[in-house]
PDB file of C-alpha atoms in Angstrom:
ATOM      1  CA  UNK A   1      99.992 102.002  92.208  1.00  0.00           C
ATOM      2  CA  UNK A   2     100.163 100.913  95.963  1.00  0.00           C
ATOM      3  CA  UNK A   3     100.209 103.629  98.063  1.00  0.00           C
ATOM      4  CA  UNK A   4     100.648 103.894 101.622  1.00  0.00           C
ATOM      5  CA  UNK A   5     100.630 107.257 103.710  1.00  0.00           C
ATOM      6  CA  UNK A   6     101.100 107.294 107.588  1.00  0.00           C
ATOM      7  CA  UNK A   7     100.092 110.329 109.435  1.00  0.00           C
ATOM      8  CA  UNK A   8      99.535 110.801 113.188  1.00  0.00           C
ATOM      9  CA  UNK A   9     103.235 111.154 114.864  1.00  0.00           C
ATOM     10  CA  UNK A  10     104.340 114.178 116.711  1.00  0.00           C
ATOM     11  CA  UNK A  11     105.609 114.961 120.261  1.00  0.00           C
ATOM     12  CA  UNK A  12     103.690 113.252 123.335  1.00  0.00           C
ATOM     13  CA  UNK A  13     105.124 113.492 127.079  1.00  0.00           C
ATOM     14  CA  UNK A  14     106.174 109.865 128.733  1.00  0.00           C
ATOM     15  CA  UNK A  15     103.078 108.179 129.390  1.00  0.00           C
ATOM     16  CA  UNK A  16     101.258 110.222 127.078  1.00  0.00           C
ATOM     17  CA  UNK A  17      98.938 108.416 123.893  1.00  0.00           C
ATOM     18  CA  UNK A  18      99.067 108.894 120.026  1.00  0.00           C
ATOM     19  CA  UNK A  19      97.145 107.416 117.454  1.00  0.00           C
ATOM     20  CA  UNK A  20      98.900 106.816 114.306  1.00  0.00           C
ATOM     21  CA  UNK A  21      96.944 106.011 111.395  1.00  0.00           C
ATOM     22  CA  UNK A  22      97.881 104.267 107.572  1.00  0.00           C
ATOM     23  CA  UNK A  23      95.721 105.182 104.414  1.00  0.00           C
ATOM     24  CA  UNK A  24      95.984 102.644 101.856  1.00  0.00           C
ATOM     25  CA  UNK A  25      95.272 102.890  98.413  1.00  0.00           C
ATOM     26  CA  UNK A  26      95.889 100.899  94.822  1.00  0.00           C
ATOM     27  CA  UNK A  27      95.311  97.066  96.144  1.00  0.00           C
ATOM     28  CA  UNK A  28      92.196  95.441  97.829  1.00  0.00           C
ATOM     29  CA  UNK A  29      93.140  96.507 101.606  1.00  0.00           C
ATOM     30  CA  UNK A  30      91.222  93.909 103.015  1.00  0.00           C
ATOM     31  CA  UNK A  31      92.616  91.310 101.623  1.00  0.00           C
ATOM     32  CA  UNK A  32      96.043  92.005 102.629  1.00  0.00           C
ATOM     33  CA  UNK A  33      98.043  91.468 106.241  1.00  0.00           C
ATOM     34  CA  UNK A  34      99.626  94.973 107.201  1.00  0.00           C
ATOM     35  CA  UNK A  35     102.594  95.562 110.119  1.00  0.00           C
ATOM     36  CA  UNK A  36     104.086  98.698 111.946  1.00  0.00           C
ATOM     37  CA  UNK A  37     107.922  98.995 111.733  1.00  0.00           C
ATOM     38  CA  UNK A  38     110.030 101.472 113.471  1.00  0.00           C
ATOM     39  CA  UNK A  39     113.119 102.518 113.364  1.00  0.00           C
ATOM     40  CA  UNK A  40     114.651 104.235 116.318  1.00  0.00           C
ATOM     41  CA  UNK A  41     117.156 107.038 116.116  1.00  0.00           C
ATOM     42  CA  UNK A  42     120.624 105.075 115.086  1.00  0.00           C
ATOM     43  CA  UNK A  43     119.017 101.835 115.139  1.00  0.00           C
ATOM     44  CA  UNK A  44     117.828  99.075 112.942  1.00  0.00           C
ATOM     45  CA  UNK A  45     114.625  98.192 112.078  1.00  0.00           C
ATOM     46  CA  UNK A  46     111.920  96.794 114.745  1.00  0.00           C
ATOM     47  CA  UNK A  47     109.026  95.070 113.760  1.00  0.00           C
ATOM     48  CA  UNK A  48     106.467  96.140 116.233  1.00  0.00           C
ATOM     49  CA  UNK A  49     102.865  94.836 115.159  1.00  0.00           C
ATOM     50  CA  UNK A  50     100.810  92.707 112.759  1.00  0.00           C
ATOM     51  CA  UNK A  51      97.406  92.092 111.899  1.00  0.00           C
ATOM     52  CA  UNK A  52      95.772  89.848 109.263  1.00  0.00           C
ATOM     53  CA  UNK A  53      93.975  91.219 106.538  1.00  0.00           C
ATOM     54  CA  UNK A  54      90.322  90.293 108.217  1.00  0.00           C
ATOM     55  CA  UNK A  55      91.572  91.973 111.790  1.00  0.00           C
ATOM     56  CA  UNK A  56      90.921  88.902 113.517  1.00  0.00           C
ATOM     57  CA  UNK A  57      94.611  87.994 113.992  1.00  0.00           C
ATOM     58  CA  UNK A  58      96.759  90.739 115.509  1.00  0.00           C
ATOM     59  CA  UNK A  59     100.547  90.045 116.893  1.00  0.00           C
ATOM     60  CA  UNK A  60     102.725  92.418 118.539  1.00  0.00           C
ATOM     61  CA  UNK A  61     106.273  92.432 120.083  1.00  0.00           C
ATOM     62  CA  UNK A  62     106.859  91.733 123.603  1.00  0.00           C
ATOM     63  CA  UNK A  63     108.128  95.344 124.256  1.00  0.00           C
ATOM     64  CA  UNK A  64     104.853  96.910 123.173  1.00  0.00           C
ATOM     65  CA  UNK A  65     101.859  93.843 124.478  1.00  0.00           C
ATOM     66  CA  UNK A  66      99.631  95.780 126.693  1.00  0.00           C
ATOM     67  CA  UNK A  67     100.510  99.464 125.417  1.00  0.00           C
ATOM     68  CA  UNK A  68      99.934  99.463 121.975  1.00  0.00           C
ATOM     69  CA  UNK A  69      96.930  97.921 120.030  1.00  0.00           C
ATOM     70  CA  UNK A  70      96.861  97.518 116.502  1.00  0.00           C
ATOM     71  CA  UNK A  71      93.533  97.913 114.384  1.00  0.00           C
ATOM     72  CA  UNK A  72      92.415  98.213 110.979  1.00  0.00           C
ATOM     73  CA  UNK A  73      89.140  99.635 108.998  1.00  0.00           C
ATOM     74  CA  UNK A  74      88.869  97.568 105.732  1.00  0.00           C
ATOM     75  CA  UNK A  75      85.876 100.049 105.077  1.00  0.00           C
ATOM     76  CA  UNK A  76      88.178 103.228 104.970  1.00  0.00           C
ATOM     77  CA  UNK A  77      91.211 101.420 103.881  1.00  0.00           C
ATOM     78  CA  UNK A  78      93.274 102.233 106.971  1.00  0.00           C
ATOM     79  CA  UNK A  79      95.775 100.787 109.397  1.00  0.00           C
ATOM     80  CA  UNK A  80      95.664 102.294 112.847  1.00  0.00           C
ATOM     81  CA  UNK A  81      98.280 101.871 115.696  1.00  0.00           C
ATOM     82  CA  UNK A  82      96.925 103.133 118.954  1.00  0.00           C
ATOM     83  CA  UNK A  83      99.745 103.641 121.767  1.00  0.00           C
ATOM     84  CA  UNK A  84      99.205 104.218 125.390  1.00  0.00           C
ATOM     85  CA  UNK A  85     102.085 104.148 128.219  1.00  0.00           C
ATOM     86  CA  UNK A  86     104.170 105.664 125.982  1.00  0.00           C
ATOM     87  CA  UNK A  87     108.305 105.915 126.608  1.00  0.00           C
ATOM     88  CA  UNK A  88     111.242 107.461 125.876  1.00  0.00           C
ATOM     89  CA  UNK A  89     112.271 104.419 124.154  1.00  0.00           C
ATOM     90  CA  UNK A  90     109.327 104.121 121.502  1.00  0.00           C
ATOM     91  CA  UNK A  91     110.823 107.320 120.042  1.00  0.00           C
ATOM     92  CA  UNK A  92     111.099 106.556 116.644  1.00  0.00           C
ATOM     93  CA  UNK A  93     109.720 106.786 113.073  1.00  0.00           C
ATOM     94  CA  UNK A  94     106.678 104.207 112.422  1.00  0.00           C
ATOM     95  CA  UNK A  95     106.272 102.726 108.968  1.00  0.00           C
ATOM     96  CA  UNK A  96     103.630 100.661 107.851  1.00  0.00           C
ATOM     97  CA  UNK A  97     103.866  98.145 105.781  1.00  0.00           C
ATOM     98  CA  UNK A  98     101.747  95.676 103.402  1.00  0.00           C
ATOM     99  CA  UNK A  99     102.481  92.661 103.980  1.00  0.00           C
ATOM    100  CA  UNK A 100     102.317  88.946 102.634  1.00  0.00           C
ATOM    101  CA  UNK A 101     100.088  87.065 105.148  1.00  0.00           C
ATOM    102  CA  UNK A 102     101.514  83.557 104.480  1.00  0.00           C
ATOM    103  CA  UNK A 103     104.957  84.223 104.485  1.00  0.00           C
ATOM    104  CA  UNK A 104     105.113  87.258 105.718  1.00  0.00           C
ATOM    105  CA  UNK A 105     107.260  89.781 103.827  1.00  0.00           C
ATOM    106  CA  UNK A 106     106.369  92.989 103.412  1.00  0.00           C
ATOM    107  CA  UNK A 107     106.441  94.530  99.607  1.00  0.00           C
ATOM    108  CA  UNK A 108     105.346  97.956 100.287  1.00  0.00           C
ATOM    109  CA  UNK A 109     106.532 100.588 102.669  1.00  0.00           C
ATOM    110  CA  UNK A 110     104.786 103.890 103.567  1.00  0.00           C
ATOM    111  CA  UNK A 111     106.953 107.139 104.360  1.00  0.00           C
ATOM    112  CA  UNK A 112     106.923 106.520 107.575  1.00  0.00           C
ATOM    113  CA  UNK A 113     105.922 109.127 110.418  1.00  0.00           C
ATOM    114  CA  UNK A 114     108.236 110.193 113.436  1.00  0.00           C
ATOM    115  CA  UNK A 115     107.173 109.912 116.992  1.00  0.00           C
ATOM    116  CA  UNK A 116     109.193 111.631 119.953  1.00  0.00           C
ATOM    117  CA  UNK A 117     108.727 110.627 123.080  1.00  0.00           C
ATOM    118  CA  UNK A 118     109.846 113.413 125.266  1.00  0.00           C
ATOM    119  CA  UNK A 119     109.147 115.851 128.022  1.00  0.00           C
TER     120      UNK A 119
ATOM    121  CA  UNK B   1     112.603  84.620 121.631  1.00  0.00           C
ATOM    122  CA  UNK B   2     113.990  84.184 117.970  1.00  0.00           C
ATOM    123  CA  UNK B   3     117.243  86.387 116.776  1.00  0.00           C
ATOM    124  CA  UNK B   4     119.093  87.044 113.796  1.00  0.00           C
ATOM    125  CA  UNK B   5     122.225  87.729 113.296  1.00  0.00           C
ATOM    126  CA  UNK B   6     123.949  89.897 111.070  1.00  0.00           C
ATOM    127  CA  UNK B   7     127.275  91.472 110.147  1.00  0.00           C
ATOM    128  CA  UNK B   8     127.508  95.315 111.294  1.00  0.00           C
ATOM    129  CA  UNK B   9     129.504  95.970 108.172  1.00  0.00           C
ATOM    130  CA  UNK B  10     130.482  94.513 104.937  1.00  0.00           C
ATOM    131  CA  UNK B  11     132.648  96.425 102.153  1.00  0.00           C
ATOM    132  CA  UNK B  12     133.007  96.032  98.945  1.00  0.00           C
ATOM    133  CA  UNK B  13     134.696  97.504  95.526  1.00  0.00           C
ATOM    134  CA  UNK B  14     132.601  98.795  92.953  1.00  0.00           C
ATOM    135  CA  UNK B  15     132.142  95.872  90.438  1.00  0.00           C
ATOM    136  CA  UNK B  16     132.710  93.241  92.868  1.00  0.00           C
ATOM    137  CA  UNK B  17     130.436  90.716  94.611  1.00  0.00           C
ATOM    138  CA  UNK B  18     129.128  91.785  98.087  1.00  0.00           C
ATOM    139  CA  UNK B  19     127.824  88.798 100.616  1.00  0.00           C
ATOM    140  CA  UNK B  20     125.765  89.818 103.333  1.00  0.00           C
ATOM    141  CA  UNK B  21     125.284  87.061 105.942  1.00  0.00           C
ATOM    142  CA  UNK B  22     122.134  86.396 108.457  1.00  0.00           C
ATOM    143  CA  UNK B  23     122.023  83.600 110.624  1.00  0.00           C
ATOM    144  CA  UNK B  24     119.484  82.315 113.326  1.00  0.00           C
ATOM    145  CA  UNK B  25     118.857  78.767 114.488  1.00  0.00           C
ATOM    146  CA  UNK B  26     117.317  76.520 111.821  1.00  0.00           C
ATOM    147  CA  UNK B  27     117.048  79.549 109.386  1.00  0.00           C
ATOM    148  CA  UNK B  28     117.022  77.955 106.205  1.00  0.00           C
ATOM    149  CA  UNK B  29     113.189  76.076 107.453  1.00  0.00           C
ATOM    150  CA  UNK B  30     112.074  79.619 107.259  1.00  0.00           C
ATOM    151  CA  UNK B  31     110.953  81.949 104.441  1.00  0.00           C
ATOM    152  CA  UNK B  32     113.858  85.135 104.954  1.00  0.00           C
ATOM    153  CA  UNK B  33     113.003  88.670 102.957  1.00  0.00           C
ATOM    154  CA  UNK B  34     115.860  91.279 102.318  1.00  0.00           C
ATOM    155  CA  UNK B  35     115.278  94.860 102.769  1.00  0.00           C
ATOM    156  CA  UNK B  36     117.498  97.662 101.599  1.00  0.00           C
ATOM    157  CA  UNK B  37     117.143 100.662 103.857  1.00  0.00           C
ATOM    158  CA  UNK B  38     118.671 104.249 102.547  1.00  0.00           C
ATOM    159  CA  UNK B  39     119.631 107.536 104.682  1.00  0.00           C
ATOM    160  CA  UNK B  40     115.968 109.388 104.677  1.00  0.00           C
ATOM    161  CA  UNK B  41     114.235 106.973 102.591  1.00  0.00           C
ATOM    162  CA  UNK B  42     111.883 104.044 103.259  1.00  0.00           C
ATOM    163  CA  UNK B  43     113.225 100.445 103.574  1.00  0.00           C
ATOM    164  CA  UNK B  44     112.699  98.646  99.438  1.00  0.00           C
ATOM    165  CA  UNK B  45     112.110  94.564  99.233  1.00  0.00           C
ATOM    166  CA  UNK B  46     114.605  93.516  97.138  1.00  0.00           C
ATOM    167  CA  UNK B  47     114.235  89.932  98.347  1.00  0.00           C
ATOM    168  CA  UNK B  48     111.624  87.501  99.362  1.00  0.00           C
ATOM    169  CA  UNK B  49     111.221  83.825  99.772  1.00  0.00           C
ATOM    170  CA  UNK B  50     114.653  83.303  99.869  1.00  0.00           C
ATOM    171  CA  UNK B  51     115.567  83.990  96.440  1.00  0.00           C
ATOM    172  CA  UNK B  52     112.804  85.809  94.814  1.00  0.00           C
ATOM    173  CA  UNK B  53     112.959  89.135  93.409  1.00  0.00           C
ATOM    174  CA  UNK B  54     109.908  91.572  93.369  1.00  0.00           C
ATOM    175  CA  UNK B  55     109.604  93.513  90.038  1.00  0.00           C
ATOM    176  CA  UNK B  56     111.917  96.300  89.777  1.00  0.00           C
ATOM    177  CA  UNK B  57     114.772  95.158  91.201  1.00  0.00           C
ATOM    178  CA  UNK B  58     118.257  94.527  89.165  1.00  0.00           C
ATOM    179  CA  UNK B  59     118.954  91.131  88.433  1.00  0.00           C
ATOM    180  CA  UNK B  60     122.512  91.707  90.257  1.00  0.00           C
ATOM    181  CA  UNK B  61     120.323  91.548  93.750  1.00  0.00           C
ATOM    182  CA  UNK B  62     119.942  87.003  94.641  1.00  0.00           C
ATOM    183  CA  UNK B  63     119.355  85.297  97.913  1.00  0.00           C
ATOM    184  CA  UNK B  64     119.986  82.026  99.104  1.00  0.00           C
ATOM    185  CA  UNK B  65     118.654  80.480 102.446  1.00  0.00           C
ATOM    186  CA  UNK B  66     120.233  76.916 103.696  1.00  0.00           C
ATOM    187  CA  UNK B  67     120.891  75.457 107.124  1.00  0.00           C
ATOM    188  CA  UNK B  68     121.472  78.108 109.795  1.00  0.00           C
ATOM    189  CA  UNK B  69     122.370  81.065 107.064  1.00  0.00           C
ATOM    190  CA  UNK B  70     120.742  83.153 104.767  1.00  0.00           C
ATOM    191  CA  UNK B  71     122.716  85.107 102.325  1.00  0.00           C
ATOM    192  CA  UNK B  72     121.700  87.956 100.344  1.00  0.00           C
ATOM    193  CA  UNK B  73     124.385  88.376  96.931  1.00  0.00           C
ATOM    194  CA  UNK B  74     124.756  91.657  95.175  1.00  0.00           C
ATOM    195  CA  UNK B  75     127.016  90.712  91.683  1.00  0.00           C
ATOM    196  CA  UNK B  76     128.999  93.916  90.373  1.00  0.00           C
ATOM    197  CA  UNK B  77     127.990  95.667  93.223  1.00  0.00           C
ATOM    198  CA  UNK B  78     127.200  99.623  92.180  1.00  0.00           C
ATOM    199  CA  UNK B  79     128.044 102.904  93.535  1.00  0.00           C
ATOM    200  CA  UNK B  80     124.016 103.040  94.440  1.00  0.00           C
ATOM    201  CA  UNK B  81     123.887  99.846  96.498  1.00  0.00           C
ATOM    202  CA  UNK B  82     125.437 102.108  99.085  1.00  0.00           C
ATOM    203  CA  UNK B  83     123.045 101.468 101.815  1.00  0.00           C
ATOM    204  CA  UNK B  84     121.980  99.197 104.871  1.00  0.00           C
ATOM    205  CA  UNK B  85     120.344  96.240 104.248  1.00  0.00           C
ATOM    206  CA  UNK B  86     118.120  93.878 106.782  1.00  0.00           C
ATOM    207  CA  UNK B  87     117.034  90.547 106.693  1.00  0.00           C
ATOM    208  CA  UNK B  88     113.607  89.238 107.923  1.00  0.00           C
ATOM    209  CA  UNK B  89     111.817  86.020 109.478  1.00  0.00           C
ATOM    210  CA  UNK B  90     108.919  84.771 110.495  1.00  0.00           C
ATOM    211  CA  UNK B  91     109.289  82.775 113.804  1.00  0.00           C
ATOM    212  CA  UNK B  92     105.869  81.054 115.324  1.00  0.00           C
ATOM    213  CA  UNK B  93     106.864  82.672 119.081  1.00  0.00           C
ATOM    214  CA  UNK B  94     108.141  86.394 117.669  1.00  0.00           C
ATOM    215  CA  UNK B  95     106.161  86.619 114.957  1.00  0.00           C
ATOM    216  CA  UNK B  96     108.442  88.937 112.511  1.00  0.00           C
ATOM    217  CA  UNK B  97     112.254  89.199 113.406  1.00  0.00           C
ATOM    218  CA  UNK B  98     114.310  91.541 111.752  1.00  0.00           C
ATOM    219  CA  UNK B  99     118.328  91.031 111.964  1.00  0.00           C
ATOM    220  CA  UNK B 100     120.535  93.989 113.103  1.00  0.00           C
ATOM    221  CA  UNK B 101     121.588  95.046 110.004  1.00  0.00           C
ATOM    222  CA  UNK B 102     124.317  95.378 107.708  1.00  0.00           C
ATOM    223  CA  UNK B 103     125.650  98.484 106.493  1.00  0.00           C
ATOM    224  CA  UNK B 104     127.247  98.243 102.671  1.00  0.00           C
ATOM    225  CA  UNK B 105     130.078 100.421 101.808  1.00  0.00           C
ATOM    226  CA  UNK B 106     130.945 100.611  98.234  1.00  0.00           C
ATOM    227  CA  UNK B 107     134.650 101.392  97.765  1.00  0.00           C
TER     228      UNK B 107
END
């Protein structure tokens, strides 16, 4: 059974840094492309970075290039999402996701885990 | 940039056949997924590749993907469908793209 379980959110100040971190279990991690999704408070769903299943390919959106960097450990099985510079408007909750590399779809959703960005 | 378009609301009576529209330019030369998203839960794949269903989800969920429009179909729509639902490309310049959503109100 594919499970995913995010941890890591909280309360940070603007401009303040969190780590947010994915354990994966129940398919070969490594062989798998993974992204973080948010969802801010009323809002839709915003896909916010990618990374192939190696690490050598990672892909963010333009709102988050330069702040946020997106890593993975194939050895531990995790997903990491490291965010710097952080604003009131990345206040949301942050799922992971496996995803399908080629076409990029993604089959399995963790909880998700909230982050407030607030002072 | 690539965006997708969605309607902010579709309704529908129990039994009946929702559509939910997405459109972006030159759509249907893309792969779209489908997600269902619930109040407090996680979002569910209930489409992928266009048309394809992962395992577990009713046969009354189909997609369809031509032109400028995808369209996800829910046949003898249920009380439980009750939920938004989001569709999803893959552009070369934005990577993923997710549309706006659609929120479904069975009535």
């Amino acid at each position: 059974e594919v499970q995913l379980l995010e941890s890591g959110g909280g309360l940070v100040q603007p401009g303040g840094s969190l780590r947010l971190s994915c354990s994966a279990s129940g398919f070969t991690f490594s062989s798998y492309a993974m992204s973080w999704v948010r969802q801010a408070p009323g809002k839709g769903l915003e896909w916010v970075s990618g990374i192939g299943g190696s690490g050598g390919s990672t892909y963010y959106t333009d709102s988050v290039k330069g702040r946020f960097t997106i890593s993975r450990d194939n050895s531990k099985n995790t997903l990491y999402l490291q965010m710097n510079s952080l604003r009131a408007e990345d206040t949301a909750v942050y799922y992971c996701a496996k995803y399908d590399g080629s076409t990029w779809y993604g089959d399995y959703w963790g909880q998700g885990t909230l982050v407030t960005v607030s002072s | 940039s690539y965006d997708l378009t969605q309607p902010p609301s579709v309704s529908v009576s129990p039994g009946q056949t929702a559509s939910i529209t997405c459109s972006g330019d030159k759509l249907g030369d893309k792969y779209a997924s489908w997600y269902q998203l619930k109040p407090g839960q996680s979002p569910v794949l209930v489409i992928y590749e266009d048309s394809k269903r992962p395992s577990g989800i009713p046969e009354r969920f189909s997609g369809s993907n031509s032109g400028n429009t995808a369209t996800l179909t829910i046949s003898g729509t249920q009380a439980m469908d009750e939920a938004d639902y989001y569709c999803q490309a893959w552009d070369s310049s934005a990577h993923v793209v997710f549309g706006g959503g659609t929120k479904l109100t069975v009535l």
